[in-house]
Amino acid sequence: MTTPDGGSRFAEFGPPRRVEGGLKARSTKGAIGRSWWSRRFLEVLESFALGTRLTRGRAYARRGQVLRLDVAPGLVTAAVQGSRPDPYPVRIGLAAYPDGVWERIEAELAGQAFFSARLLAGDLPAELEELFTATGAPLFPATVGELDQHCGCPDFAVPCKHLAATFYLLAEAFDADPFQLLHWRGRSRGALLDRLRTLRGAADPGGAPAAPAVAPDGPVVPADADSGPARPVAGAGRVLAGLPTVPPDDEVDRFWVSPVALPDRPPTLATGPELLLRQLGPPGAAIGGPGLVERLRRAYREFGRGEAGSDDPG
């Protein structure tokens, strides 16, 4: 492309300027992304046929050309140093879910102790993606059109190497703090965990202390000098306190017997169609690269729906 005076628009550009103190990718070679959520994020981008374009920014990410990276609800902003004196501003938009959607998600999360425990421990279980999808709010973008990509450089390619470098650093930011991914979708770590604690506490019948003037329901630990005033028994004590004392000789025989009757529940093994894919590493470039995983995942989901439909009568 030429300028009005006949020169090349890109004549002033050369190698990127060296940066001191930039954000460098921790990965020095090979794939970027260690956790399932960061690898999944990059897999989704590669499934949009962005794989070859993303590699343009990998060197930028590893050289520390990204000066700043900020994640906010619905928007990631960055500053990437190129060949010009001033760094290029980068923006990547992804729709943040409104409060009503997050309230529905939080109710689902709080209703399952597995998710609440993992999230409160600072972890995102792989099953979280399926829960988000089931609530109608996918965790990751489904199409490239959901990503609003802008860079201040003159390169018309989308993503350019500055956007691509930002994507790689964003994936590593998800490695360091998985809640950044949820923050991008509209819920900060503190707000989400506070809400889960509130919902779990409301659902726990033993969680609220009894008022001092009202006699508590259920067993009570008697008062003594060591333990202080009488207090209601919580948790498993509510079930075990009323059971008769078992002689020591019988305790050995009854060690593996449940103190209360367990509900009848036939053994089941419910696994998603993507279980095998989650156990395998990304395939090599010769057979399709990481983008192959996304295509297989979609195929397995279709096969799973077909098998479920085949059981219908008629």
XYZ file of C-alpha atoms in Angstrom:
314
model
C 0.000 0.000 0.000
C 1.341 3.459 -0.874
C 0.882 6.865 0.708
C -0.192 9.992 -1.291
C 3.479 10.951 -1.776
C 4.179 7.578 -3.425
C 5.929 5.985 -0.449
C 5.017 2.736 1.253
C 2.710 2.950 4.235
C 4.815 0.296 5.983
C 8.221 1.761 5.048
C 8.664 3.234 8.536
C 8.119 -0.089 10.250
C 10.837 -2.567 11.154
C 11.574 -4.946 14.015
C 9.678 -4.210 17.243
C 11.386 -1.954 19.745
C 13.015 -3.727 22.670
C 11.072 -3.526 25.898
C 12.304 -3.557 29.478
C 9.942 -4.830 32.128
C 7.226 -6.073 29.772
C 4.887 -8.978 30.531
C 6.679 -12.099 29.315
C 4.955 -15.427 28.753
C 6.175 -18.000 31.276
C 6.283 -20.629 28.541
C 9.571 -20.274 26.636
C 8.850 -22.948 24.009
C 6.074 -25.216 22.810
C 2.419 -24.647 23.638
C 1.247 -21.855 25.910
C -1.296 -22.623 28.617
C -1.060 -25.152 31.439
C -4.541 -25.384 32.948
C -7.583 -26.851 31.235
C -9.299 -23.457 31.074
C -6.371 -21.661 29.391
C -5.805 -24.530 26.928
C -9.521 -24.645 26.211
C -9.542 -20.901 25.569
C -6.746 -21.221 23.001
C -8.396 -24.317 21.470
C -11.557 -22.296 20.916
C -9.575 -19.535 19.204
C -7.793 -22.080 17.007
C -11.136 -23.657 16.098
C -12.052 -20.297 14.533
C -9.190 -20.859 12.033
C -7.046 -18.384 13.956
C -4.256 -20.876 14.681
C -1.754 -19.635 12.093
C -2.533 -16.008 12.886
C -2.097 -16.582 16.592
C 1.426 -17.922 16.110
C 2.458 -14.490 14.781
C 2.113 -13.084 18.282
C 3.759 -15.917 20.219
C 7.237 -14.393 19.831
C 5.874 -11.010 20.940
C 4.367 -12.617 24.043
C 7.637 -14.363 24.913
C 9.786 -11.290 24.292
C 7.745 -9.188 26.701
C 6.297 -6.799 24.103
C 3.003 -6.604 26.023
C 3.408 -3.720 28.465
C 0.045 -3.884 30.193
C -2.898 -6.283 30.393
C -6.146 -5.535 32.228
C -9.265 -7.693 32.499
C -12.622 -6.054 33.225
C -16.215 -7.262 32.761
C -16.743 -7.538 29.013
C -13.400 -6.022 28.022
C -9.694 -6.865 27.973
C -7.330 -3.973 27.284
C -3.600 -4.081 26.641
C -0.691 -1.989 25.393
C 1.708 -3.769 23.010
C 5.014 -2.297 21.888
C 5.649 -2.589 18.168
C 8.116 -0.800 15.919
C 6.641 2.668 16.490
C 7.690 4.746 19.501
C 4.232 4.577 21.070
C 2.755 1.188 22.001
C -0.410 0.076 20.223
C -3.669 0.027 22.206
C -5.447 -3.332 22.060
C -9.065 -4.082 23.005
C -10.802 -7.483 23.061
C -14.488 -7.420 23.922
C -16.627 -10.370 25.027
C -20.181 -9.923 26.284
C -20.448 -9.861 30.079
C -23.528 -11.648 31.390
C -26.073 -9.481 33.252
C -26.862 -9.962 36.938
C -29.975 -12.017 36.206
C -27.977 -14.607 34.291
C -25.287 -14.727 36.972
C -27.906 -15.232 39.664
C -29.126 -18.285 37.772
C -25.555 -19.574 37.415
C -24.802 -18.960 41.099
C -27.944 -20.843 42.150
C -26.807 -23.837 40.073
C -23.287 -23.680 41.519
C -24.494 -23.358 45.107
C -26.887 -26.264 44.627
C -23.997 -28.670 44.011
C -21.449 -29.013 46.794
C -18.807 -30.214 44.327
C -18.748 -26.906 42.452
C -18.972 -24.766 45.579
C -16.101 -26.592 47.267
C -13.835 -26.405 44.229
C -14.557 -22.731 43.569
C -14.113 -21.764 47.212
C -10.762 -23.594 47.066
C -9.729 -21.395 44.122
C -10.148 -23.996 41.363
C -12.316 -24.229 38.251
C -13.352 -27.850 37.618
C -13.584 -28.905 33.982
C -17.275 -29.730 34.472
C -17.910 -26.021 34.992
C -17.996 -25.434 31.240
C -20.897 -27.875 30.848
C -22.833 -26.220 33.692
C -22.457 -22.790 32.092
C -23.619 -24.169 28.745
C -26.622 -25.880 30.369
C -27.721 -22.577 31.917
C -27.646 -20.909 28.499
C -24.523 -18.861 29.248
C -21.493 -20.493 27.592
C -18.215 -19.816 29.356
C -16.251 -19.493 26.104
C -17.241 -17.726 22.864
C -19.020 -19.960 20.360
C -18.094 -17.936 17.259
C -15.302 -15.541 16.375
C -17.949 -12.857 15.911
C -18.492 -12.795 19.688
C -14.972 -11.381 20.093
C -14.729 -7.665 19.354
C -11.044 -7.261 18.388
C -9.366 -3.894 17.849
C -5.717 -2.822 17.608
C -4.235 0.591 16.892
C -1.652 -0.774 14.446
C -2.006 -0.358 10.638
C -2.155 -4.129 10.005
C -5.533 -5.126 8.544
C -5.180 -8.774 9.648
C -7.410 -9.801 12.545
C -5.920 -10.825 14.782
C -2.678 -8.977 14.115
C 0.434 -10.010 16.030
C -0.354 -7.473 18.760
C -3.821 -8.941 19.326
C -2.377 -12.452 19.123
C 0.262 -11.642 21.759
C -2.521 -10.324 23.980
C -4.497 -13.565 23.564
C -1.464 -15.615 24.665
C -0.807 -13.405 27.701
C -4.520 -13.560 28.515
C -4.377 -17.375 28.497
C -1.469 -17.254 30.946
C -3.385 -14.766 33.076
C -6.143 -17.395 33.273
C -3.477 -19.906 34.367
C -2.401 -17.627 37.213
C -5.944 -16.713 38.281
C -8.801 -18.731 36.744
C -11.329 -16.271 38.155
C -10.111 -13.729 35.598
C -12.072 -15.713 33.007
C -15.251 -15.385 35.081
C -14.459 -11.715 35.702
C -14.302 -11.164 31.928
C -17.782 -12.699 31.746
C -19.067 -10.276 34.365
C -18.475 -11.634 37.878
C -15.471 -10.850 40.062
C -13.916 -13.479 42.287
C -14.986 -11.748 45.512
C -18.572 -11.177 44.402
C -18.978 -14.768 43.193
C -17.528 -16.437 46.293
C -19.461 -14.173 48.666
C -22.663 -15.074 46.851
C -21.884 -18.806 47.005
C -21.178 -18.608 50.743
C -24.484 -16.808 51.274
C -26.465 -19.319 49.223
C -24.751 -22.322 50.795
C -25.294 -20.910 54.274
C -29.002 -20.382 53.607
C -29.303 -23.960 52.364
C -27.497 -25.429 55.417
C -30.094 -26.133 58.147
C -27.371 -26.289 60.783
C -25.594 -23.156 59.637
C -27.680 -20.540 61.469
C -27.201 -20.326 65.268
C -30.282 -20.499 67.450
C -31.452 -17.346 69.196
C -30.416 -17.268 72.908
C -33.995 -16.977 74.203
C -35.372 -19.913 72.192
C -34.709 -23.547 73.010
C -32.837 -25.128 70.078
C -34.274 -28.047 68.149
C -32.404 -31.341 68.190
C -29.610 -32.545 70.508
C -27.715 -30.142 72.734
C -24.191 -30.394 74.073
C -24.529 -29.865 77.856
C -22.822 -26.953 79.545
C -19.691 -27.501 81.592
C -16.748 -25.484 82.827
C -14.560 -26.350 79.856
C -16.921 -25.983 76.937
C -18.977 -23.048 78.196
C -22.784 -22.719 77.856
C -24.973 -25.346 76.232
C -25.026 -25.176 72.418
C -26.960 -26.964 69.687
C -25.337 -29.894 67.958
C -24.652 -29.281 64.275
C -23.758 -31.371 61.256
C -23.379 -35.135 61.683
C -23.966 -34.779 65.425
C -27.676 -34.262 64.739
C -27.836 -37.768 63.248
C -25.441 -39.581 65.568
C -26.471 -38.071 68.911
C -29.696 -40.053 69.193
C -28.191 -43.468 68.416
C -27.769 -46.035 71.204
C -24.310 -46.704 72.605
C -22.597 -49.708 71.001
C -20.442 -51.988 73.215
C -16.710 -51.859 72.338
C -16.663 -55.508 71.172
C -19.463 -54.804 68.694
C -17.862 -51.611 67.392
C -15.224 -53.578 65.463
C -17.881 -55.677 63.719
C -19.941 -52.596 62.955
C -17.025 -50.418 61.842
C -17.975 -50.501 58.152
C -21.725 -50.348 58.767
C -23.426 -47.022 58.196
C -24.928 -45.605 61.436
C -28.085 -44.666 59.517
C -29.871 -46.387 56.667
C -28.678 -45.306 53.264
C -31.195 -44.643 50.477
C -31.528 -47.225 47.750
C -29.660 -46.007 44.706
C -28.718 -48.247 41.807
C -25.093 -47.854 40.730
C -24.736 -45.526 37.766
C -21.844 -44.247 35.731
C -22.715 -40.975 34.028
C -19.879 -39.604 31.950
C -19.960 -36.930 29.310
C -19.026 -37.714 25.713
C -15.925 -35.505 26.083
C -14.307 -37.500 28.907
C -11.723 -39.114 26.624
C -10.819 -35.804 24.986
C -10.068 -34.279 28.376
C -7.583 -37.073 29.116
C -5.591 -36.605 25.902
C -3.055 -33.944 25.059
C -3.416 -31.716 21.991
C -2.848 -33.653 18.741
C 0.122 -32.848 16.529
C -0.044 -30.519 13.582
C 0.201 -33.442 11.149
C -3.298 -34.648 12.099
C -4.986 -31.293 12.566
C -3.419 -29.694 15.643
C -5.424 -28.461 18.659
C -8.273 -27.446 16.359
C -8.978 -31.153 15.818
C -9.981 -31.457 19.491
C -12.762 -28.907 19.045
C -14.072 -30.645 15.933
C -14.076 -34.024 17.720
C -15.795 -32.472 20.724
C -18.643 -31.226 18.539
C -18.882 -34.596 16.807
C -19.043 -36.480 20.114
C -21.819 -34.187 21.319
C -23.804 -34.916 18.169
C -23.228 -38.665 18.595
C -24.358 -38.391 22.229
C -27.565 -36.637 21.240
C -28.183 -39.258 18.569
C -27.803 -42.118 21.064
C -30.146 -40.419 23.509
C -32.749 -39.967 20.780
C -32.509 -43.601 19.643
C -34.053 -44.799 22.925
C -37.325 -42.989 22.276
C -40.230 -45.305 21.340
C -41.533 -45.238 17.789
